[in-house]
Amino acid sequence: MDVKTACLGVLSLGDATGYEIKKQFEDGPFSHFFQAGFGSIYPALNDLLANGLVTRADPGLDGRADRKVYAITDAGQRALTRSLAEPAPSDKIRSDALVMLSFAEHMTEAHRTEIFDFYLNDVRERARRLAENTPEDDTSHRAVIAGLGHAIYETFARYLAENRTAFLNAANEATDPPEADRPVLTHKNADHTGTPS
Amino acid sequence: MDVKTACLGVLSLGDATGYEIKKQFEDGPFSHFFQAGFGSIYPALNDLLANGLVTRADPGLDGRADRKVYAITDAGQRALTRSLAEPAPSDKIRSDALVMLSFAEHMTEAHRTEIFDFYLNDVRERARRLAENTPEDDTSHRAVIAGLGHAIYETFARYLAENRTAFLNAANEATDPPEADRPVLTHKNADHTGTPS
DNA sequence: CGAGACATGTAACCGGTTACATGATTAC
DNA sequence: GTAATCATGTAACCGGTTACATGTCTCG
């Protein structure tokens, strides 16, 4: 599922400019499962055009001079169907925040609380925006997929909220050099240069 | 959160070989949020070594001649802490299967059912493996994060199971050329070469 | 008239994936 | 002995991100 295929998919729902395709990636029903920037969309579109999978309505003819409206061709439709017939690679969830929180024992208490709460807030925000973008009455298959995104982020938010204190307490106990619990008393090993043994 | 930092994180939990680090990435508490192959791990380790962030116990001294055991240094520990102090980029969930299912109207009924069920099964499998790898009595902060992974996949599985028929029915209604409902009657537009207008 | 959204593109860069190549050790 | 697992690495490739560069249109 490269950017080209995703563009074809969006165009199968209706004609659009590159800019509009990007918005679909951001607000559409699968916004949570896929993302792409202009730097990949525009080249992808030109490639599709060169291969006859889309057509481009030359700008200037209708309305604005700087809009290039793309439309999928029959060949494009078939290419899309072909791509959709291939087995899908398995999901990749990449969450730097959660990996970082896995190593929360190396952070100060303040910092880990900050990251945790920032993350919780971010997830809540996403869940909210998702609910907002999903019309209640839509029963299409695409809406089912969008609903899954919503369910996921709700779960994220609920789990984090429920386990907040458990996480923070456990992390506090695991913290290596409490940094403050060890006053200047013993020795000044605060600037050892890390020379390996 | 590049591979180097992740390696440092794993090494902060104990010495390990590159091979073992990879296993941590696969089975450890954040396996669902991060992944890396040998092609990135080994170069990363060499880079860390060159920068004095880890040490390498020369093989041959203890036991097997082909094991290179890495250990984090003080400098490495500090570098890790520094990385952990930076703001985390937001999550990226990339699910080709779900994007593909978003366009299920371009698939045959059989194929979309197959993809859906395969995906459902995959998600269930992951949830199961996750539950299996997580000891019940672990109350550490890392276990909380691992528990989140578990909760997520459970949600995935439950949602998919609950909405299976709704999804398949909706997709059936939206299917464009039912391919079979349109016999050879009208015309042979099955091999138009998609010439753009 | 100015701010903000709309709109398109290029080029360098970078990090990770893939494929390839090799060999030791362990358990059956 | 032989298969599976353990173990390490390299090099080409590739796709996407980032930063840059530019210009239009609309609304207040």
Coordinates of C-alpha atoms (C1' of nucleotides) in Angstrom, one line a residue:
Chain A
M1 CA 0.0 0.0 0.0
D2 CA 2.2 2.8 -1.3
V3 CA 1.1 6.4 -1.7
K4 CA 0.2 5.8 -5.4
T5 CA -2.3 3.1 -4.5
A6 CA -3.8 5.2 -1.7
C7 CA -4.1 8.1 -4.2
L8 CA -5.9 5.9 -6.6
G9 CA -8.2 4.8 -3.8
V10 CA -9.2 8.4 -3.0
L11 CA -9.7 9.2 -6.6
S12 CA -12.0 6.2 -7.0
L13 CA -14.3 8.1 -4.7
G14 CA -14.3 11.2 -6.9
D15 CA -12.0 13.6 -8.7
A16 CA -9.6 15.7 -6.6
T17 CA -6.5 17.8 -6.5
G18 CA -3.3 16.7 -4.8
Y19 CA -4.2 19.1 -2.0
E20 CA -7.6 17.6 -1.6
I21 CA -6.2 14.1 -1.5
K22 CA -3.9 15.1 1.3
K23 CA -6.9 16.4 3.2
Q24 CA -8.6 13.1 2.7
F25 CA -5.6 11.4 4.2
E26 CA -5.8 13.7 7.1
D27 CA -9.6 13.8 7.8
G28 CA -10.9 10.8 5.9
P29 CA -12.1 7.5 7.3
F30 CA -8.6 6.0 7.3
S31 CA -6.7 9.0 8.5
H32 CA -5.5 7.0 11.5
F33 CA -4.0 4.2 9.5
F34 CA -2.2 6.1 6.8
Q35 CA -0.4 9.3 6.2
A36 CA 1.5 11.0 3.5
G37 CA 2.9 14.5 2.8
F38 CA 3.0 16.6 -0.4
G39 CA 6.5 15.4 -1.0
S40 CA 5.2 12.0 -1.8
I41 CA 1.7 12.8 -3.1
Y42 CA 2.7 15.1 -6.0
P43 CA 5.4 12.8 -7.4
A44 CA 3.0 9.9 -7.1
L45 CA 0.3 11.7 -9.0
N46 CA 2.7 12.6 -11.8
D47 CA 3.8 9.0 -11.9
L48 CA 0.2 7.8 -12.2
L49 CA -0.5 10.3 -14.9
A50 CA 2.6 9.1 -16.9
N51 CA 1.3 5.6 -16.6
G52 CA -2.2 6.5 -17.7
L53 CA -3.8 5.5 -14.5
V54 CA -5.2 9.0 -13.9
T55 CA -6.1 12.0 -16.1
R56 CA -5.4 15.6 -15.3
A57 CA -7.9 18.3 -16.2
D58 CA -5.6 21.0 -17.5
P59 CA -6.0 24.0 -15.3
G60 CA -7.2 27.3 -16.6
L61 CA -10.1 25.9 -18.5
D62 CA -12.5 25.8 -15.6
G63 CA -12.1 28.4 -12.8
R64 CA -8.8 28.7 -11.0
A65 CA -5.6 28.6 -12.9
D66 CA -3.6 26.8 -10.2
R67 CA -5.8 23.8 -9.6
K68 CA -5.0 20.4 -11.2
V69 CA -7.9 18.1 -10.9
Y70 CA -7.1 14.4 -11.2
A71 CA -9.5 11.7 -12.2
I72 CA -9.0 8.0 -12.2
T73 CA -9.1 6.1 -15.5
D74 CA -10.4 2.6 -16.3
A75 CA -6.8 1.4 -16.3
G76 CA -6.3 3.1 -12.9
Q77 CA -9.5 1.4 -11.6
R78 CA -8.1 -1.9 -12.7
A79 CA -4.7 -1.2 -11.2
L80 CA -6.4 -0.4 -7.9
T81 CA -8.4 -3.6 -8.0
R82 CA -5.3 -5.5 -8.7
S83 CA -3.4 -3.9 -5.8
L84 CA -6.3 -4.5 -3.5
A85 CA -6.2 -8.2 -4.4
E86 CA -2.7 -8.6 -3.0
P87 CA -2.1 -9.8 0.6
A88 CA -1.7 -6.9 3.0
P89 CA 1.5 -6.7 5.1
S90 CA 0.8 -6.7 8.8
D91 CA 0.2 -3.6 10.8
K92 CA 2.9 -1.4 12.1
I93 CA 2.2 0.6 15.1
R94 CA 5.1 3.0 15.9
S95 CA 4.7 4.9 19.1
D96 CA 7.9 6.6 20.3
A97 CA 6.0 8.0 23.2
L98 CA 5.2 4.5 24.5
V99 CA 8.7 3.2 24.0
M100 CA 10.0 6.2 25.9
L101 CA 7.6 5.6 28.7
S102 CA 8.8 2.0 28.8
F103 CA 12.1 3.5 30.0
A104 CA 10.5 6.0 32.3
E105 CA 12.8 4.9 35.1
H106 CA 15.5 7.0 33.5
M107 CA 13.4 10.2 33.6
T108 CA 12.7 12.6 36.4
E109 CA 9.4 12.2 38.0
A110 CA 8.2 15.5 36.7
H111 CA 9.3 14.7 33.2
R112 CA 7.6 11.3 33.1
T113 CA 4.4 12.7 34.4
E114 CA 4.6 15.4 31.8
I115 CA 5.1 12.9 28.9
F116 CA 2.4 10.7 30.2
D117 CA -0.2 13.5 30.6
F118 CA 0.8 15.0 27.3
Y119 CA 0.3 11.7 25.6
L120 CA -3.0 11.0 27.3
N121 CA -4.2 14.4 26.2
D122 CA -3.0 13.8 22.6
V123 CA -4.8 10.5 22.5
R124 CA -8.0 12.0 23.9
E125 CA -7.8 14.8 21.4
R126 CA -7.6 12.3 18.6
A127 CA -10.5 10.3 19.8
R128 CA -12.5 13.5 20.0
R129 CA -11.6 14.7 16.6
L130 CA -12.5 11.3 15.2
A131 CA -15.9 11.2 16.8
E132 CA -16.4 14.7 15.4
N133 CA -15.5 13.8 11.8
T134 CA -17.7 10.7 11.8
P135 CA -21.4 11.4 10.9
E136 CA -23.6 9.4 13.2
D137 CA -25.9 8.1 10.5
D138 CA -23.2 6.7 8.2
T139 CA -23.5 3.0 8.0
S140 CA -21.2 2.4 5.1
H141 CA -18.3 -0.1 5.2
R142 CA -15.9 2.9 5.3
A143 CA -17.7 4.2 8.4
V144 CA -17.1 0.8 10.0
I145 CA -13.4 1.2 9.5
A146 CA -13.4 4.8 10.7
G147 CA -15.3 3.5 13.8
L148 CA -12.5 1.1 14.5
G149 CA -10.1 4.1 14.6
H150 CA -12.4 5.7 17.1
A151 CA -12.6 2.6 19.2
I152 CA -8.9 2.2 19.3
Y153 CA -8.2 5.7 20.5
E154 CA -11.0 5.5 23.1
T155 CA -9.3 2.4 24.4
F156 CA -6.0 4.1 24.5
A157 CA -7.4 7.0 26.5
R158 CA -9.4 4.9 28.9
Y159 CA -6.5 2.5 29.6
L160 CA -4.1 5.4 30.2
A161 CA -6.5 7.2 32.5
E162 CA -7.2 4.1 34.5
N163 CA -3.6 3.1 34.9
R164 CA -2.1 6.5 35.4
T165 CA -1.3 6.3 39.1
A166 CA -0.3 2.6 38.8
F167 CA 2.2 3.5 36.1
L168 CA 3.6 6.6 37.8
N169 CA 4.0 4.8 41.2
A170 CA 5.7 1.8 39.7
A171 CA 8.0 4.1 37.7
N172 CA 8.9 6.0 40.8
E173 CA 9.9 2.8 42.6
A174 CA 12.0 1.7 39.7
T175 CA 13.9 5.0 39.2
D176 CA 17.6 4.5 39.3
P177 CA 19.4 7.5 40.8
P178 CA 16.6 9.6 42.4
E179 CA 19.0 12.5 41.8
A180 CA 17.5 14.4 44.8
D181 CA 17.5 11.7 47.4
R182 CA 21.2 11.6 47.1
P183 CA 22.4 14.9 48.5
V184 CA 26.0 16.1 48.1
L185 CA 27.0 13.9 51.0
T186 CA 28.9 10.9 49.7
H187 CA 30.8 11.9 46.6
K188 CA 30.5 14.0 43.5
N189 CA 29.9 11.4 40.9
A190 CA 27.7 13.7 39.0
D191 CA 30.3 14.4 36.3
H192 CA 32.1 11.1 35.7
T193 CA 32.8 11.1 32.0
G194 CA 31.4 7.7 31.4
T195 CA 34.8 6.1 30.6
P196 CA 34.0 2.5 29.8
S197 CA 35.6 -0.2 32.0
Chain B
M1 CA 13.4 7.3 18.8
D2 CA 15.8 5.8 16.4
V3 CA 17.1 2.3 16.5
K4 CA 20.2 3.4 18.4
T5 CA 18.2 4.9 21.3
A6 CA 16.0 1.8 21.4
C7 CA 19.2 -0.4 21.6
L8 CA 20.5 1.7 24.4
G9 CA 17.2 1.3 26.2
V10 CA 17.3 -2.5 26.0
L11 CA 21.0 -2.5 27.1
S12 CA 20.0 -0.3 30.1
L13 CA 18.1 -3.4 31.3
G14 CA 21.1 -5.7 31.0
D15 CA 23.9 -6.8 28.7
A16 CA 22.9 -8.4 25.5
T17 CA 24.0 -9.4 22.0
G18 CA 22.5 -7.9 18.9
Y19 CA 20.5 -11.0 18.4
E20 CA 19.1 -10.8 21.8
I21 CA 18.2 -7.2 21.4
K22 CA 16.2 -8.1 18.3
K23 CA 14.3 -10.7 20.4
Q24 CA 13.6 -8.0 22.9
F25 CA 12.1 -5.9 20.2
E26 CA 10.0 -8.8 19.1
D27 CA 8.9 -10.2 22.5
G28 CA 9.5 -7.4 25.0
P29 CA 7.0 -5.1 26.5
F30 CA 7.1 -2.6 23.6
S31 CA 7.1 -5.1 20.8
H32 CA 3.9 -3.7 19.5
F33 CA 5.1 -0.2 19.3
F34 CA 8.5 -0.6 17.7
Q35 CA 10.3 -3.0 15.4
A36 CA 13.8 -3.2 13.8
G37 CA 15.7 -5.7 11.8
F38 CA 19.3 -6.9 11.9
G39 CA 20.1 -4.5 9.1
S40 CA 19.6 -1.6 11.4
I41 CA 20.5 -3.1 14.7
Y42 CA 24.1 -4.2 13.9
P43 CA 25.1 -1.0 12.3
A44 CA 23.5 0.9 15.2
L45 CA 25.5 -1.1 17.7
N46 CA 28.7 -0.4 15.9
D47 CA 27.9 3.2 15.8
L48 CA 27.2 3.2 19.6
L49 CA 30.5 1.4 20.2
A50 CA 32.4 3.9 18.1
N51 CA 30.9 6.7 20.2
G52 CA 31.7 5.1 23.5
L53 CA 28.1 4.7 24.5
V54 CA 28.4 0.9 24.8
T55 CA 31.3 -1.5 25.3
R56 CA 31.7 -4.8 23.6
A57 CA 33.0 -7.9 25.4
D58 CA 35.4 -9.4 23.0
P59 CA 34.2 -12.8 22.0
G60 CA 36.2 -15.9 22.7
L61 CA 37.1 -14.9 26.2
D62 CA 34.0 -16.4 27.7
G63 CA 32.3 -19.3 26.0
R64 CA 31.1 -19.0 22.5
A65 CA 33.4 -17.5 19.9
D66 CA 30.6 -15.8 17.9
R67 CA 28.8 -13.9 20.6
K68 CA 29.4 -10.2 21.0
V69 CA 27.9 -9.0 24.2
Y70 CA 27.3 -5.3 24.5
A71 CA 27.0 -3.3 27.7
I72 CA 25.9 0.3 28.2
T73 CA 28.4 2.8 29.5
D74 CA 27.9 5.8 31.8
A75 CA 28.0 8.0 28.7
G76 CA 25.5 5.8 27.0
Q77 CA 23.3 6.0 30.1
R78 CA 23.4 9.7 29.9
A79 CA 22.8 9.8 26.2
L80 CA 19.7 7.6 26.8
T81 CA 18.4 10.0 29.5
R82 CA 19.0 12.9 27.2
S83 CA 17.1 11.2 24.4
L84 CA 14.3 10.4 26.7
A85 CA 14.0 14.0 27.7
E86 CA 13.1 15.1 24.2
P87 CA 9.5 15.5 23.1
A88 CA 8.2 12.4 21.4
P89 CA 6.8 12.6 17.9
S90 CA 3.2 11.5 17.7
D91 CA 2.1 7.9 17.0
K92 CA 2.1 6.5 13.6
I93 CA -0.3 3.6 13.0
R94 CA 0.1 2.2 9.5
S95 CA -2.3 -0.5 8.6
D96 CA -2.4 -1.4 5.0
A97 CA -5.1 -4.0 5.7
L98 CA -7.5 -1.4 7.0
V99 CA -6.8 1.0 4.2
M100 CA -7.5 -1.8 1.8
L101 CA -10.7 -2.7 3.5
S102 CA -11.7 0.9 3.2
F103 CA -11.9 0.3 -0.5
A104 CA -13.6 -3.1 -0.2
E105 CA -16.2 -2.1 -2.7
H106 CA -13.5 -2.8 -5.4
M107 CA -13.0 -6.3 -4.3
T108 CA -15.0 -9.5 -4.9
E109 CA -17.2 -10.5 -2.0
A110 CA -15.0 -13.6 -1.5
H111 CA -11.8 -11.6 -1.4
R112 CA -13.0 -9.0 1.0
T113 CA -14.4 -11.7 3.3
E114 CA -11.0 -13.4 3.1
I115 CA -9.1 -10.3 3.9
F116 CA -11.4 -9.4 6.7
D117 CA -11.2 -12.8 8.4
F118 CA -7.5 -13.1 7.9
Y119 CA -7.0 -9.7 9.5
L120 CA -9.4 -10.6 12.4
N121 CA -7.4 -13.7 12.9
D122 CA -4.1 -12.0 12.8
V123 CA -5.3 -9.5 15.4
R124 CA -6.6 -12.2 17.7
E125 CA -3.4 -14.0 17.4
R126 CA -1.4 -11.0 18.4
A127 CA -3.7 -10.4 21.4
R128 CA -3.2 -14.0 22.4
R129 CA 0.6 -13.9 22.1
L130 CA 0.6 -10.7 24.1
A131 CA -1.4 -12.1 26.9
E132 CA 1.0 -15.1 26.9
N133 CA 4.2 -13.0 27.1
T134 CA 2.9 -10.9 30.0
P135 CA 3.3 -12.4 33.4
E136 CA 0.2 -11.9 35.5
D137 CA 2.0 -10.8 38.6
D138 CA 4.2 -8.1 37.0
T139 CA 3.1 -4.7 38.3
S140 CA 6.1 -2.7 36.9
H141 CA 5.6 0.4 34.8
R142 CA 6.8 -1.6 31.8
A143 CA 4.1 -4.1 32.4
V144 CA 1.5 -1.3 32.3
I145 CA 2.8 -0.3 28.8
A146 CA 2.7 -3.9 27.7
G147 CA -0.9 -4.1 29.0
L148 CA -1.8 -1.2 26.8
G149 CA -0.7 -3.2 23.8
H150 CA -2.8 -6.0 25.0
A151 CA -5.8 -3.8 25.5
I152 CA -5.4 -2.3 22.0
Y153 CA -5.4 -5.6 20.2
E154 CA -8.3 -6.9 22.3
T155 CA -10.3 -3.9 21.2
F156 CA -9.3 -4.5 17.6
A157 CA -10.5 -8.0 17.8
R158 CA -13.7 -7.3 19.6
Y159 CA -14.7 -4.5 17.3
L160 CA -14.0 -6.5 14.2
A161 CA -15.9 -9.4 15.4
E162 CA -18.9 -7.3 16.4
N163 CA -19.0 -5.4 13.2
R164 CA -18.2 -8.2 10.8
T165 CA -21.6 -8.7 9.3
A166 CA -22.3 -4.9 9.2
F167 CA -19.1 -4.3 7.3
L168 CA -19.6 -7.1 4.8
N169 CA -23.2 -6.3 4.2
A170 CA -22.5 -2.6 3.7
A171 CA -19.6 -3.4 1.4
N172 CA -21.8 -5.7 -0.7
E173 CA -24.2 -3.0 -1.3
A174 CA -21.5 -0.6 -2.3
T175 CA -19.8 -2.9 -4.7
D176 CA -19.4 -1.3 -8.2
P177 CA -19.6 -3.8 -11.0
P178 CA -20.8 -7.0 -9.3
E179 CA -19.0 -8.8 -12.1
A180 CA -21.4 -11.7 -12.0
D181 CA -24.7 -9.8 -11.9
R182 CA -23.8 -8.3 -15.3
P183 CA -23.9 -11.3 -17.7
V184 CA -22.6 -11.1 -21.2
L185 CA -25.8 -9.4 -22.3
T186 CA -25.2 -5.8 -23.0
H187 CA -21.7 -5.3 -24.4
K188 CA -18.1 -6.6 -23.9
N189 CA -16.7 -3.7 -22.0
A190 CA -14.5 -6.1 -20.1
D191 CA -11.3 -5.2 -22.1
H192 CA -11.5 -1.5 -22.7
T193 CA -7.9 -0.4 -22.4
G194 CA -8.7 2.6 -20.2
T195 CA -7.8 5.2 -22.7
P196 CA -8.1 8.5 -21.0
S197 CA -10.7 10.9 -22.4
Chain C
dC1 C1' -4.3 45.3 1.9
dG2 C1' -3.0 41.7 4.7
dA3 C1' -3.5 37.1 6.8
dG4 C1' -4.5 32.6 6.1
dA5 C1' -5.9 29.0 3.5
dC6 C1' -5.3 27.0 -1.1
dA7 C1' -2.2 25.0 -4.3
dT8 C1' 2.1 22.8 -6.6
dG9 C1' 6.3 21.4 -6.9
dT10 C1' 11.8 20.0 -6.3
dA11 C1' 15.9 18.1 -4.4
dA12 C1' 18.7 16.5 -0.8
dC13 C1' 18.8 13.5 2.6
dC14 C1' 18.1 9.7 5.7
dG15 C1' 16.8 5.8 7.9
dG16 C1' 15.3 1.5 7.5
dT17 C1' 14.3 -2.7 4.6
dT18 C1' 15.7 -6.4 1.7
dA19 C1' 18.6 -9.6 -0.1
dC20 C1' 22.7 -11.6 0.2
dA21 C1' 26.6 -14.1 2.5
dT22 C1' 28.6 -16.8 6.2
dG23 C1' 29.4 -19.5 10.0
dA24 C1' 28.9 -21.7 15.0
dT25 C1' 26.2 -24.3 18.2
dT26 C1' 22.6 -27.3 19.9
dA27 C1' 19.3 -30.9 20.0
dC28 C1' 17.5 -34.8 17.9
Chain D
dG1 C1' 24.6 -35.8 10.4
dT2 C1' 21.4 -32.6 9.7
dA3 C1' 18.0 -29.4 10.8
dA4 C1' 16.9 -25.6 13.6
dT5 C1' 18.4 -21.9 16.1
dC6 C1' 21.8 -18.8 17.2
dA7 C1' 24.8 -15.2 15.5
dT8 C1' 26.9 -11.4 12.7
dG9 C1' 27.4 -8.7 9.1
dT10 C1' 27.3 -5.8 4.2
dA11 C1' 25.5 -3.2 0.3
dA12 C1' 22.1 -1.8 -2.7
dC13 C1' 17.9 0.1 -2.8
dC14 C1' 13.8 2.6 -1.9
dG15 C1' 10.3 5.2 -0.2
dG16 C1' 9.1 8.9 2.4
dT17 C1' 10.4 13.1 5.0
dT18 C1' 12.2 17.7 5.3
dA19 C1' 13.2 21.9 3.8
dC20 C1' 12.9 24.9 0.4
dA21 C1' 10.7 27.8 -3.3
dT22 C1' 6.6 30.0 -5.3
dG23 C1' 2.4 31.7 -6.3
dT24 C1' -3.0 32.3 -6.1
dC25 C1' -7.3 33.1 -4.0
dT26 C1' -10.6 34.6 -0.5
dC27 C1' -12.3 36.9 3.3
dG28 C1' -12.5 40.6 6.3

